[in-house]
PDB file of C-alpha atoms in Angstrom:
ATOM      1  CA  MET A   1     -20.167  -2.908  14.932  1.00  0.00           C
ATOM      2  CA  ASP A   2     -17.840  -1.245  17.320  1.00  0.00           C
ATOM      3  CA  ALA A   3     -14.490  -2.590  18.558  1.00  0.00           C
ATOM      4  CA  SER A   4     -16.169  -4.675  21.290  1.00  0.00           C
ATOM      5  CA  GLY A   5     -18.537  -6.372  18.824  1.00  0.00           C
ATOM      6  CA  GLU A   6     -21.591  -4.326  19.809  1.00  0.00           C
ATOM      7  CA  GLN A   7     -23.849  -3.128  17.019  1.00  0.00           C
ATOM      8  CA  THR A   8     -24.216   0.635  16.857  1.00  0.00           C
ATOM      9  CA  ALA A   9     -26.444   2.808  14.703  1.00  0.00           C
ATOM     10  CA  LEU A  10     -24.826   4.901  12.007  1.00  0.00           C
ATOM     11  CA  SER A  11     -25.032   8.656  12.324  1.00  0.00           C
ATOM     12  CA  ALA A  12     -26.961  10.592   9.685  1.00  0.00           C
ATOM     13  CA  ASP A  13     -23.636  11.793   8.221  1.00  0.00           C
ATOM     14  CA  GLU A  14     -22.332   8.211   7.974  1.00  0.00           C
ATOM     15  CA  VAL A  15     -25.495   7.072   6.180  1.00  0.00           C
ATOM     16  CA  LEU A  16     -25.346  10.004   3.760  1.00  0.00           C
ATOM     17  CA  GLU A  17     -21.648   9.375   3.106  1.00  0.00           C
ATOM     18  CA  SER A  18     -22.263   5.702   2.293  1.00  0.00           C
ATOM     19  CA  PHE A  19     -24.884   6.628  -0.307  1.00  0.00           C
ATOM     20  CA  SER A  20     -22.886   9.476  -1.824  1.00  0.00           C
ATOM     21  CA  THR A  21     -20.122   7.199  -3.142  1.00  0.00           C
ATOM     22  CA  SER A  22     -20.767   4.727  -5.946  1.00  0.00           C
ATOM     23  CA  VAL A  23     -19.512   3.361  -9.258  1.00  0.00           C
ATOM     24  CA  GLU A  24     -22.072   3.037 -12.040  1.00  0.00           C
ATOM     25  CA  THR A  25     -22.037   2.132 -15.728  1.00  0.00           C
ATOM     26  CA  ASP A  26     -24.132   4.059 -18.282  1.00  0.00           C
ATOM     27  CA  ASP A  27     -25.944   2.349 -21.148  1.00  0.00           C
ATOM     28  CA  ASP A  28     -23.119   3.445 -23.468  1.00  0.00           C
ATOM     29  CA  GLY A  29     -20.518   1.668 -21.286  1.00  0.00           C
ATOM     30  CA  THR A  30     -19.096   4.773 -19.592  1.00  0.00           C
ATOM     31  CA  ILE A  31     -18.052   3.987 -16.013  1.00  0.00           C
ATOM     32  CA  TRP A  32     -18.552   6.785 -13.486  1.00  0.00           C
ATOM     33  CA  LEU A  33     -17.249   7.270  -9.962  1.00  0.00           C
ATOM     34  CA  TYR A  34     -19.644   9.385  -7.907  1.00  0.00           C
ATOM     35  CA  TYR A  35     -18.265  10.946  -4.751  1.00  0.00           C
ATOM     36  CA  GLU A  36     -20.030  13.787  -2.974  1.00  0.00           C
ATOM     37  CA  SER A  37     -20.387  16.480  -5.686  1.00  0.00           C
ATOM     38  CA  HIS A  38     -17.906  14.796  -8.060  1.00  0.00           C
ATOM     39  CA  LYS A  39     -18.748  12.721 -11.132  1.00  0.00           C
ATOM     40  CA  VAL A  40     -15.559  11.265 -12.633  1.00  0.00           C
ATOM     41  CA  ASP A  41     -15.256   9.191 -15.813  1.00  0.00           C
ATOM     42  CA  ILE A  42     -13.011   6.221 -14.926  1.00  0.00           C
ATOM     43  CA  THR A  43     -13.774   4.149 -18.038  1.00  0.00           C
ATOM     44  CA  GLU A  44     -10.225   4.267 -19.418  1.00  0.00           C
ATOM     45  CA  TYR A  45      -8.800   3.007 -16.125  1.00  0.00           C
ATOM     46  CA  LEU A  46     -11.085  -0.063 -16.081  1.00  0.00           C
ATOM     47  CA  SER A  47     -11.000  -0.906 -19.797  1.00  0.00           C
ATOM     48  CA  GLY A  48      -9.290  -3.802 -21.543  1.00  0.00           C
ATOM     49  CA  SER A  49      -7.692  -6.381 -19.276  1.00  0.00           C
ATOM     50  CA  SER A  50      -7.578  -3.993 -16.313  1.00  0.00           C
ATOM     51  CA  LYS A  51     -10.355  -4.955 -13.932  1.00  0.00           C
ATOM     52  CA  SER A  52      -9.215  -2.660 -11.129  1.00  0.00           C
ATOM     53  CA  CYS A  53      -7.943   0.864 -10.703  1.00  0.00           C
ATOM     54  CA  LYS A  54      -6.717   3.309  -8.105  1.00  0.00           C
ATOM     55  CA  VAL A  55      -7.904   6.906  -8.356  1.00  0.00           C
ATOM     56  CA  ALA A  56      -7.791   9.869  -5.996  1.00  0.00           C
ATOM     57  CA  ILE A  57      -9.984  12.941  -5.863  1.00  0.00           C
ATOM     58  CA  LYS A  58      -8.652  16.250  -4.563  1.00  0.00           C
ATOM     59  CA  ASP A  59     -11.259  18.494  -2.993  1.00  0.00           C
ATOM     60  CA  ASN A  60     -10.901  21.482  -0.656  1.00  0.00           C
ATOM     61  CA  GLY A  61      -7.268  20.712   0.117  1.00  0.00           C
ATOM     62  CA  THR A  62      -7.806  17.042   0.959  1.00  0.00           C
ATOM     63  CA  THR A  63      -7.237  13.935  -1.122  1.00  0.00           C
ATOM     64  CA  THR A  64      -9.519  10.903  -0.945  1.00  0.00           C
ATOM     65  CA  TYR A  65      -8.221   7.591  -2.325  1.00  0.00           C
ATOM     66  CA  PHE A  66     -10.376   4.968  -4.061  1.00  0.00           C
ATOM     67  CA  ASP A  67      -9.586   1.345  -4.915  1.00  0.00           C
ATOM     68  CA  ILE A  68     -12.117   0.050  -7.436  1.00  0.00           C
ATOM     69  CA  LYS A  69     -12.445  -3.538  -8.667  1.00  0.00           C
ATOM     70  CA  SER A  70     -14.805  -5.159 -11.140  1.00  0.00           C
ATOM     71  CA  ASN A  71     -16.821  -8.006  -9.636  1.00  0.00           C
ATOM     72  CA  GLY A  72     -17.052  -9.665 -13.063  1.00  0.00           C
ATOM     73  CA  SER A  73     -20.842  -9.283 -13.232  1.00  0.00           C
ATOM     74  CA  GLY A  74     -21.068  -5.661 -14.320  1.00  0.00           C
ATOM     75  CA  GLY A  75     -20.740  -4.247 -10.805  1.00  0.00           C
ATOM     76  CA  TYR A  76     -17.841  -2.875  -8.822  1.00  0.00           C
ATOM     77  CA  SER A  77     -16.481  -3.055  -5.309  1.00  0.00           C
ATOM     78  CA  LEU A  78     -15.178   0.183  -3.920  1.00  0.00           C
ATOM     79  CA  SER A  79     -13.045   1.123  -0.962  1.00  0.00           C
ATOM     80  CA  ARG A  80     -12.352   4.692   0.098  1.00  0.00           C
ATOM     81  CA  SER A  81      -9.695   6.073   2.431  1.00  0.00           C
ATOM     82  CA  ASP A  82      -8.060   9.302   3.521  1.00  0.00           C
ATOM     83  CA  SER A  83      -4.664   7.660   2.993  1.00  0.00           C
ATOM     84  CA  PRO A  84      -3.385   5.591   0.060  1.00  0.00           C
ATOM     85  CA  ASP A  85      -3.157   1.820   0.188  1.00  0.00           C
ATOM     86  CA  GLY A  86       0.574   1.602  -0.548  1.00  0.00           C
ATOM     87  CA  SER A  87       2.236   4.324  -2.584  1.00  0.00           C
ATOM     88  CA  ALA A  88       0.267   7.470  -3.470  1.00  0.00           C
ATOM     89  CA  ASP A  89       2.065   7.327  -6.844  1.00  0.00           C
ATOM     90  CA  ALA A  90      -0.070   4.288  -7.751  1.00  0.00           C
ATOM     91  CA  TYR A  91      -3.197   6.506  -7.841  1.00  0.00           C
ATOM     92  CA  THR A  92      -4.405   8.600 -10.759  1.00  0.00           C
ATOM     93  CA  ILE A  93      -5.283  12.049  -9.414  1.00  0.00           C
ATOM     94  CA  MET A  94      -8.650  13.423 -10.557  1.00  0.00           C
ATOM     95  CA  ASP A  95      -9.404  17.093  -9.925  1.00  0.00           C
TER      96      ASP A  95
END
């Protein structure tokens, strides 16, 4: 939806971008963040009592910030931004 409440179709780039970012768990319990050409192991940041994490990926001179939370059912919610939510120091940088 746009700002006036009208529904608009996503561009091909927006559709591709939405499918190119995900968090998945392997059979062995490893938790992976997939973003464009990156595959990042985030298991240690979501293990134990921590059910959320903040990570950032640097690529081609830009940093993309991710806030990841367990939904309690084996899945994850994920938000992505070009700017940090709060302090950039709260994010673990992944190269």
